[in-house]
Amino acid sequence: MHLDFVTFGEPLYMFYANEPGALEDVNNWSRALAGAETNVAAGLCRLGHQTGLVTKLGEDMLGRFITKAMAKEGIDTTGVQTTDERFTGWYIKEKNEEDDPAIEYFRKGSAASTMSVEDFDENYFGQADYMHVTSIFAALSEDCYNFSKKAVEYMHKAGKVISFDPNLRPQLWDHDRMVEFVNETAKSVDIFLPGLEEGKILTGLDTAEDIAKFYLDLGVKIVIVKTGASGAYYATSEGKSGQVAGYQVTPIDTVGAGDGFAVGVISGLKEGLSLEDSILRGNAIGARQVTFEGDNDGLPTQEELKEFMANTKRA
């Protein structure tokens, strides 16, 4: 088997509110597949790329739903393990069109949090050209932290392309350990995709230019700093830099925008697009995603992407 992309993490079963209001007052809910790495895998599959996701799920209804939903997206599930000793992680999301929605997680001690270096399959990861990583999985447990380090080390030594979206979750772990993990891991990746506010937290610097230079100095080849509605700033180890404008949309739900951006950038590069065109694609998919309620409902097919980019104004 050959994979264009591989990623690893914790797919989550999501309940999302169909009506506004405090979570405890909502009576009408829908369910969906969620999780940052899962969103990226689904988005890449929709664009036609063979993509696998490695994880561990509970042998419960939530886990079965996730496995079926992943397979329906076309995500390769060969790397999915199950256990009857732990539960599948899940969360609840508020309906909020004015601000980031409130979210409550139920994942501490989940099946995925028990993944360790013993679960790392070199043969499975080695068949992929690209690996996409976030820092979320490393935050779940010491075992997941070590798994994440192992995966990056192995793929880096194998000469694979590694993209890294820090996707910071300060509520999940110690601040200093989070910063240390991200900045140490960045030394071994090719493409680093922080948001501007994340970059400030990670480096103490204030501008996209300074943040990008910080990571180029660590050895990253391409740094792309997401700057919200204005698009993204990029800088490369070859001395190129610039700003790529975003798209004008009216957001409904901001969750998944960064995952969509990552999908656009790395799929574009894999398909041979220029860096600027890949970032433009990332801006487009991120913008399209925030006009949908689900965490990944706005991630497009190739035809949907072309239509969006042709008919939506740039910022």
mmCIF file of C-alpha atoms in Angstrom:
data_model
loop_
_atom_site.group_PDB
_atom_site.id
_atom_site.type_symbol
_atom_site.label_atom_id
_atom_site.label_comp_id
_atom_site.label_asym_id
_atom_site.label_seq_id
_atom_site.Cartn_x
_atom_site.Cartn_y
_atom_site.Cartn_z
ATOM 1 C CA MET A 1 0.000 0.000 0.000
ATOM 2 C CA HIS A 2 1.066 3.571 -0.677
ATOM 3 C CA LEU A 3 -0.224 6.630 1.148
ATOM 4 C CA ASP A 4 0.082 10.245 0.087
ATOM 5 C CA PHE A 5 -0.395 11.387 3.690
ATOM 6 C CA VAL A 6 -0.467 9.895 7.164
ATOM 7 C CA THR A 7 -1.448 11.504 10.436
ATOM 8 C CA PHE A 8 -2.166 10.361 13.985
ATOM 9 C CA GLY A 9 -4.316 11.646 16.803
ATOM 10 C CA GLU A 10 -7.629 11.245 18.569
ATOM 11 C CA PRO A 11 -10.770 11.248 16.437
ATOM 12 C CA LEU A 12 -13.652 12.495 18.543
ATOM 13 C CA TYR A 13 -17.363 11.835 18.572
ATOM 14 C CA MET A 14 -18.983 15.265 18.604
ATOM 15 C CA PHE A 15 -22.435 16.307 19.798
ATOM 16 C CA TYR A 16 -23.187 19.776 18.436
ATOM 17 C CA ALA A 17 -26.104 21.937 19.447
ATOM 18 C CA ASN A 18 -28.771 22.714 16.872
ATOM 19 C CA GLU A 19 -30.008 25.700 18.870
ATOM 20 C CA PRO A 20 -28.189 28.549 20.637
ATOM 21 C CA GLY A 21 -27.933 28.773 24.387
ATOM 22 C CA ALA A 22 -26.001 27.352 27.311
ATOM 23 C CA LEU A 23 -25.036 23.722 26.742
ATOM 24 C CA GLU A 24 -27.053 22.513 29.711
ATOM 25 C CA ASP A 25 -30.203 24.114 28.277
ATOM 26 C CA VAL A 26 -30.018 22.651 24.769
ATOM 27 C CA ASN A 27 -32.434 19.860 23.843
ATOM 28 C CA ASN A 28 -31.747 19.420 20.141
ATOM 29 C CA TRP A 29 -28.406 17.881 19.110
ATOM 30 C CA SER A 30 -26.682 16.376 16.070
ATOM 31 C CA ARG A 31 -23.586 14.209 15.947
ATOM 32 C CA ALA A 32 -20.523 14.152 13.729
ATOM 33 C CA LEU A 33 -16.951 12.989 13.278
ATOM 34 C CA ALA A 34 -14.462 15.489 14.692
ATOM 35 C CA GLY A 35 -10.885 15.986 15.884
ATOM 36 C CA ALA A 36 -8.229 18.190 14.297
ATOM 37 C CA GLU A 37 -6.169 15.421 12.704
ATOM 38 C CA THR A 38 -9.357 13.688 11.573
ATOM 39 C CA ASN A 39 -10.522 16.877 9.898
ATOM 40 C CA VAL A 40 -7.246 17.105 7.999
ATOM 41 C CA ALA A 41 -7.413 13.461 6.922
ATOM 42 C CA ALA A 42 -10.999 13.861 5.723
ATOM 43 C CA GLY A 43 -10.153 17.046 3.850
ATOM 44 C CA LEU A 44 -7.227 15.420 2.067
ATOM 45 C CA CYS A 45 -9.360 12.436 1.069
ATOM 46 C CA ARG A 46 -12.049 14.707 -0.354
ATOM 47 C CA LEU A 47 -9.386 16.241 -2.589
ATOM 48 C CA GLY A 48 -8.423 12.776 -3.829
ATOM 49 C CA HIS A 49 -5.362 11.970 -1.710
ATOM 50 C CA GLN A 50 -4.801 8.543 -0.155
ATOM 51 C CA THR A 51 -4.620 9.297 3.569
ATOM 52 C CA GLY A 52 -4.327 7.158 6.663
ATOM 53 C CA LEU A 53 -5.006 8.011 10.312
ATOM 54 C CA VAL A 54 -3.443 6.106 13.198
ATOM 55 C CA THR A 55 -5.326 6.004 16.498
ATOM 56 C CA LYS A 56 -6.879 3.820 19.191
ATOM 57 C CA LEU A 57 -10.628 3.732 19.906
ATOM 58 C CA GLY A 58 -12.827 2.106 22.505
ATOM 59 C CA GLU A 59 -14.927 -0.898 21.552
ATOM 60 C CA ASP A 60 -18.111 1.097 22.038
ATOM 61 C CA MET A 61 -20.813 2.780 19.999
ATOM 62 C CA LEU A 62 -18.784 5.970 19.696
ATOM 63 C CA GLY A 63 -15.760 4.118 18.374
ATOM 64 C CA ARG A 64 -17.827 2.152 15.877
ATOM 65 C CA PHE A 65 -19.446 5.355 14.633
ATOM 66 C CA ILE A 66 -16.028 6.991 14.185
ATOM 67 C CA THR A 67 -14.566 4.014 12.316
ATOM 68 C CA LYS A 68 -17.516 3.910 9.923
ATOM 69 C CA ALA A 69 -17.450 7.691 9.435
ATOM 70 C CA MET A 70 -13.717 7.634 8.680
ATOM 71 C CA ALA A 71 -14.150 4.812 6.183
ATOM 72 C CA LYS A 72 -17.006 6.697 4.519
ATOM 73 C CA GLU A 73 -14.640 9.665 4.042
ATOM 74 C CA GLY A 74 -12.134 7.332 2.394
ATOM 75 C CA ILE A 75 -9.631 7.538 5.256
ATOM 76 C CA ASP A 76 -7.524 4.385 5.503
ATOM 77 C CA THR A 77 -8.289 2.763 8.867
ATOM 78 C CA THR A 78 -5.619 0.054 8.780
ATOM 79 C CA GLY A 79 -3.809 1.893 11.576
ATOM 80 C CA VAL A 80 -6.846 2.052 13.870
ATOM 81 C CA GLN A 81 -6.639 -0.132 16.995
ATOM 82 C CA THR A 82 -9.462 -0.840 19.441
ATOM 83 C CA THR A 83 -9.600 -1.764 23.117
ATOM 84 C CA ASP A 84 -12.363 -2.843 25.458
ATOM 85 C CA GLU A 85 -10.507 -1.390 28.452
ATOM 86 C CA ARG A 86 -10.978 2.316 27.610
ATOM 87 C CA PHE A 87 -13.673 4.562 26.143
ATOM 88 C CA THR A 88 -13.736 6.638 22.960
ATOM 89 C CA GLY A 89 -13.204 10.373 23.469
ATOM 90 C CA TRP A 90 -16.059 12.769 22.760
ATOM 91 C CA TYR A 91 -17.121 16.384 23.206
ATOM 92 C CA ILE A 92 -20.040 18.787 23.127
ATOM 93 C CA LYS A 93 -20.085 22.034 21.134
ATOM 94 C CA GLU A 94 -22.286 25.098 21.529
ATOM 95 C CA LYS A 95 -24.082 26.803 18.638
ATOM 96 C CA ASN A 96 -22.648 30.329 18.537
ATOM 97 C CA GLU A 97 -22.469 32.480 15.414
ATOM 98 C CA GLU A 98 -21.055 35.520 17.212
ATOM 99 C CA ASP A 99 -17.900 34.086 18.776
ATOM 100 C CA ASP A 100 -15.885 30.883 19.179
ATOM 101 C CA PRO A 101 -18.342 28.260 20.457
ATOM 102 C CA ALA A 102 -18.096 26.878 23.986
ATOM 103 C CA ILE A 103 -16.771 23.306 24.028
ATOM 104 C CA GLU A 104 -16.640 20.688 26.781
ATOM 105 C CA TYR A 105 -14.364 17.673 26.307
ATOM 106 C CA PHE A 106 -14.715 14.143 27.711
ATOM 107 C CA ARG A 107 -11.400 12.546 26.766
ATOM 108 C CA LYS A 108 -9.236 12.187 29.891
ATOM 109 C CA GLY A 109 -8.242 8.528 30.134
ATOM 110 C CA SER A 110 -9.631 7.694 26.684
ATOM 111 C CA ALA A 111 -8.457 4.816 24.504
ATOM 112 C CA ALA A 112 -6.365 7.124 22.330
ATOM 113 C CA SER A 113 -4.566 8.522 25.373
ATOM 114 C CA THR A 114 -3.017 5.079 25.984
ATOM 115 C CA MET A 115 -1.138 4.916 22.667
ATOM 116 C CA SER A 116 2.595 4.480 23.265
ATOM 117 C CA VAL A 117 5.794 3.997 21.285
ATOM 118 C CA GLU A 118 5.036 0.266 21.271
ATOM 119 C CA ASP A 119 2.046 1.082 19.058
ATOM 120 C CA PHE A 120 4.187 2.862 16.456
ATOM 121 C CA ASP A 121 4.273 0.879 13.196
ATOM 122 C CA GLU A 122 7.288 1.894 11.102
ATOM 123 C CA ASN A 123 6.011 -0.009 8.070
ATOM 124 C CA TYR A 124 2.678 1.786 8.068
ATOM 125 C CA PHE A 125 4.120 5.268 8.518
ATOM 126 C CA GLY A 126 6.980 4.597 6.117
ATOM 127 C CA GLN A 127 4.663 4.063 3.136
ATOM 128 C CA ALA A 128 3.476 7.714 3.287
ATOM 129 C CA ASP A 129 5.080 10.634 1.459
ATOM 130 C CA TYR A 130 3.881 13.297 3.941
ATOM 131 C CA MET A 131 3.034 13.231 7.635
ATOM 132 C CA HIS A 132 0.847 15.870 9.266
ATOM 133 C CA VAL A 133 1.236 16.508 13.005
ATOM 134 C CA THR A 134 -0.411 18.650 15.684
ATOM 135 C CA SER A 135 0.576 19.117 19.325
ATOM 136 C CA ILE A 136 -2.837 18.008 20.592
ATOM 137 C CA PHE A 137 -2.009 14.314 20.762
ATOM 138 C CA ALA A 138 1.187 14.903 22.747
ATOM 139 C CA ALA A 139 -0.882 16.744 25.365
ATOM 140 C CA LEU A 140 -3.110 13.745 26.146
ATOM 141 C CA SER A 141 -0.608 11.676 28.139
ATOM 142 C CA GLU A 142 3.075 10.885 28.602
ATOM 143 C CA ASP A 143 2.623 7.875 26.311
ATOM 144 C CA CYS A 144 1.105 10.053 23.566
ATOM 145 C CA TYR A 145 3.907 12.590 24.044
ATOM 146 C CA ASN A 146 6.497 9.879 23.436
ATOM 147 C CA PHE A 147 4.536 8.447 20.492
ATOM 148 C CA SER A 148 4.488 11.889 18.873
ATOM 149 C CA LYS A 149 8.223 12.346 19.348
ATOM 150 C CA LYS A 150 8.878 8.873 17.911
ATOM 151 C CA ALA A 151 6.733 9.516 14.839
ATOM 152 C CA VAL A 152 8.445 12.807 14.027
ATOM 153 C CA GLU A 153 11.917 11.358 14.622
ATOM 154 C CA TYR A 154 11.259 8.352 12.411
ATOM 155 C CA MET A 155 9.693 10.272 9.521
ATOM 156 C CA HIS A 156 12.371 12.960 9.672
ATOM 157 C CA LYS A 157 15.145 10.367 9.434
ATOM 158 C CA ALA A 158 13.252 8.647 6.600
ATOM 159 C CA GLY A 159 13.302 11.889 4.601
ATOM 160 C CA LYS A 160 9.537 12.302 4.535
ATOM 161 C CA VAL A 161 7.869 15.716 4.358
ATOM 162 C CA ILE A 162 6.469 16.712 7.758
ATOM 163 C CA SER A 163 3.876 19.460 8.221
ATOM 164 C CA PHE A 164 3.188 20.701 11.742
ATOM 165 C CA ASP A 165 0.195 22.743 12.885
ATOM 166 C CA PRO A 166 0.788 23.510 16.585
ATOM 167 C CA ASN A 167 -2.976 23.673 17.224
ATOM 168 C CA LEU A 168 -2.342 24.749 20.796
ATOM 169 C CA ARG A 169 -4.591 23.421 23.559
ATOM 170 C CA PRO A 170 -3.314 25.185 26.726
ATOM 171 C CA GLN A 171 -6.147 23.672 28.768
ATOM 172 C CA LEU A 172 -4.760 20.174 28.219
ATOM 173 C CA TRP A 173 -1.233 20.549 29.611
ATOM 174 C CA ASP A 174 1.446 22.612 31.322
ATOM 175 C CA HIS A 175 2.296 25.828 29.438
ATOM 176 C CA ASP A 176 6.068 25.426 29.532
ATOM 177 C CA ARG A 177 5.908 21.795 28.452
ATOM 178 C CA MET A 178 3.600 22.732 25.577
ATOM 179 C CA VAL A 179 5.979 25.436 24.336
ATOM 180 C CA GLU A 180 8.971 23.139 24.721
ATOM 181 C CA PHE A 181 7.306 20.330 22.761
ATOM 182 C CA VAL A 182 6.272 22.581 19.890
ATOM 183 C CA ASN A 183 9.588 24.385 19.549
ATOM 184 C CA GLU A 184 11.671 21.223 19.856
ATOM 185 C CA THR A 185 9.467 19.373 17.377
ATOM 186 C CA ALA A 186 9.643 22.279 14.931
ATOM 187 C CA LYS A 187 13.377 21.622 14.514
ATOM 188 C CA SER A 188 12.549 18.397 12.649
ATOM 189 C CA VAL A 189 9.671 19.529 10.423
ATOM 190 C CA ASP A 190 9.544 20.984 6.931
ATOM 191 C CA ILE A 191 6.354 23.068 7.052
ATOM 192 C CA PHE A 192 5.250 24.921 10.197
ATOM 193 C CA LEU A 193 1.744 26.434 10.331
ATOM 194 C CA PRO A 194 1.152 28.568 13.448
ATOM 195 C CA GLY A 195 -1.571 31.147 13.871
ATOM 196 C CA LEU A 196 -0.353 34.641 14.749
ATOM 197 C CA GLU A 197 -1.592 34.424 18.335
ATOM 198 C CA GLU A 198 -0.077 30.958 18.700
ATOM 199 C CA GLY A 199 3.211 32.302 17.438
ATOM 200 C CA LYS A 200 3.158 35.027 20.055
ATOM 201 C CA ILE A 201 2.594 32.450 22.802
ATOM 202 C CA LEU A 202 5.332 30.177 21.499
ATOM 203 C CA THR A 203 8.035 32.773 20.848
ATOM 204 C CA GLY A 204 7.153 35.930 22.782
ATOM 205 C CA LEU A 205 7.430 37.837 19.498
ATOM 206 C CA ASP A 206 4.712 40.097 18.102
ATOM 207 C CA THR A 207 4.865 40.069 14.310
ATOM 208 C CA ALA A 208 4.399 37.363 11.708
ATOM 209 C CA GLU A 209 7.787 38.284 10.232
ATOM 210 C CA ASP A 210 9.631 37.842 13.531
ATOM 211 C CA ILE A 211 7.778 34.629 14.337
ATOM 212 C CA ALA A 212 8.641 33.182 10.941
ATOM 213 C CA LYS A 213 12.327 34.112 11.368
ATOM 214 C CA PHE A 214 12.378 32.432 14.792
ATOM 215 C CA TYR A 215 11.327 29.115 13.250
ATOM 216 C CA LEU A 216 13.489 29.442 10.164
ATOM 217 C CA ASP A 217 16.427 29.841 12.540
ATOM 218 C CA LEU A 218 15.391 26.551 14.192
ATOM 219 C CA GLY A 219 15.680 24.802 10.831
ATOM 220 C CA VAL A 220 12.135 24.836 9.443
ATOM 221 C CA LYS A 221 12.098 25.111 5.643
ATOM 222 C CA ILE A 222 8.715 26.835 5.225
ATOM 223 C CA VAL A 223 6.921 28.876 7.893
ATOM 224 C CA ILE A 224 3.369 30.062 7.208
ATOM 225 C CA VAL A 225 1.766 32.284 9.846
ATOM 226 C CA LYS A 226 -2.029 32.462 9.658
ATOM 227 C CA THR A 227 -3.141 36.069 10.073
ATOM 228 C CA GLY A 228 -6.916 35.658 10.167
ATOM 229 C CA ALA A 229 -9.122 37.371 7.606
ATOM 230 C CA SER A 230 -6.091 39.016 5.985
ATOM 231 C CA GLY A 231 -4.734 35.619 4.928
ATOM 232 C CA ALA A 232 -1.261 34.337 5.733
ATOM 233 C CA TYR A 233 2.370 35.468 5.796
ATOM 234 C CA TYR A 234 5.066 33.075 4.621
ATOM 235 C CA ALA A 235 8.847 32.898 4.695
ATOM 236 C CA THR A 236 11.199 30.173 3.488
ATOM 237 C CA SER A 237 14.724 29.025 4.191
ATOM 238 C CA GLU A 238 15.555 30.084 0.617
ATOM 239 C CA GLY A 239 14.835 33.717 1.490
ATOM 240 C CA LYS A 240 11.400 34.100 -0.072
ATOM 241 C CA SER A 241 8.593 35.799 1.845
ATOM 242 C CA GLY A 242 5.255 37.501 1.315
ATOM 243 C CA GLN A 243 1.604 37.855 2.257
ATOM 244 C CA VAL A 244 -1.181 35.889 0.548
ATOM 245 C CA ALA A 245 -4.609 37.479 0.854
ATOM 246 C CA GLY A 246 -7.575 35.581 2.277
ATOM 247 C CA TYR A 247 -11.185 35.373 1.119
ATOM 248 C CA GLN A 248 -14.166 37.448 2.251
ATOM 249 C CA VAL A 249 -16.792 35.335 3.991
ATOM 250 C CA THR A 250 -19.270 35.654 6.841
ATOM 251 C CA PRO A 251 -18.306 33.073 9.481
ATOM 252 C CA ILE A 252 -20.901 30.787 11.037
ATOM 253 C CA ASP A 253 -18.566 28.581 13.099
ATOM 254 C CA THR A 254 -14.807 29.130 13.356
ATOM 255 C CA VAL A 255 -13.913 25.556 14.352
ATOM 256 C CA GLY A 256 -11.915 23.736 11.684
ATOM 257 C CA ALA A 257 -10.562 26.798 9.872
ATOM 258 C CA GLY A 258 -6.945 25.988 10.700
ATOM 259 C CA ASP A 259 -7.431 22.354 9.736
ATOM 260 C CA GLY A 260 -8.846 23.458 6.396
ATOM 261 C CA PHE A 261 -5.888 25.774 5.898
ATOM 262 C CA ALA A 262 -3.486 22.891 6.503
ATOM 263 C CA VAL A 263 -5.400 20.702 4.034
ATOM 264 C CA GLY A 264 -5.088 23.363 1.356
ATOM 265 C CA VAL A 265 -1.398 24.060 1.845
ATOM 266 C CA ILE A 266 -0.106 20.504 2.018
ATOM 267 C CA SER A 267 -2.391 19.148 -0.716
ATOM 268 C CA GLY A 268 -1.320 21.996 -2.972
ATOM 269 C CA LEU A 269 2.361 21.304 -2.391
ATOM 270 C CA LYS A 270 1.823 17.572 -2.917
ATOM 271 C CA GLU A 271 0.090 18.315 -6.220
ATOM 272 C CA GLY A 272 3.001 20.499 -7.361
ATOM 273 C CA LEU A 273 1.412 23.921 -6.940
ATOM 274 C CA SER A 274 3.660 26.855 -6.098
ATOM 275 C CA LEU A 275 3.974 27.821 -2.454
ATOM 276 C CA GLU A 276 1.882 30.965 -3.012
ATOM 277 C CA ASP A 277 -0.859 29.031 -4.810
ATOM 278 C CA SER A 278 -0.822 26.375 -2.086
ATOM 279 C CA ILE A 279 -1.274 29.052 0.583
ATOM 280 C CA LEU A 280 -4.065 30.617 -1.471
ATOM 281 C CA ARG A 281 -5.742 27.208 -1.557
ATOM 282 C CA GLY A 282 -5.297 26.992 2.219
ATOM 283 C CA ASN A 283 -6.909 30.401 2.667
ATOM 284 C CA ALA A 284 -9.808 29.313 0.465
ATOM 285 C CA ILE A 285 -10.507 26.058 2.289
ATOM 286 C CA GLY A 286 -10.170 27.707 5.701
ATOM 287 C CA ALA A 287 -12.600 30.431 4.646
ATOM 288 C CA ARG A 288 -15.083 27.972 3.176
ATOM 289 C CA GLN A 289 -14.988 25.822 6.307
ATOM 290 C CA VAL A 290 -16.086 28.665 8.628
ATOM 291 C CA THR A 291 -19.274 29.108 6.601
ATOM 292 C CA PHE A 292 -20.464 25.641 7.732
ATOM 293 C CA GLU A 293 -21.605 24.509 11.180
ATOM 294 C CA GLY A 294 -19.796 21.163 11.400
ATOM 295 C CA ASP A 295 -16.086 20.898 12.179
ATOM 296 C CA ASN A 296 -15.312 19.567 8.693
ATOM 297 C CA ASP A 297 -18.506 20.016 6.669
ATOM 298 C CA GLY A 298 -16.951 22.844 4.651
ATOM 299 C CA LEU A 299 -13.878 20.914 3.526
ATOM 300 C CA PRO A 300 -14.400 20.683 -0.234
ATOM 301 C CA THR A 301 -13.900 18.315 -3.118
ATOM 302 C CA GLN A 302 -11.695 19.556 -5.958
ATOM 303 C CA GLU A 303 -14.754 20.787 -7.878
ATOM 304 C CA GLU A 304 -16.229 22.552 -4.852
ATOM 305 C CA LEU A 305 -12.869 24.187 -4.206
ATOM 306 C CA LYS A 306 -12.612 25.482 -7.772
ATOM 307 C CA GLU A 307 -16.126 26.879 -7.574
ATOM 308 C CA PHE A 308 -15.435 28.632 -4.255
ATOM 309 C CA MET A 309 -12.179 30.186 -5.440
ATOM 310 C CA ALA A 310 -13.771 31.365 -8.673
ATOM 311 C CA ASN A 311 -16.819 32.960 -7.032
ATOM 312 C CA THR A 312 -15.543 34.398 -3.732
ATOM 313 C CA LYS A 313 -13.884 37.791 -3.373
ATOM 314 C CA ARG A 314 -10.381 38.106 -1.939
ATOM 315 C CA ALA A 315 -9.749 40.207 1.157
#
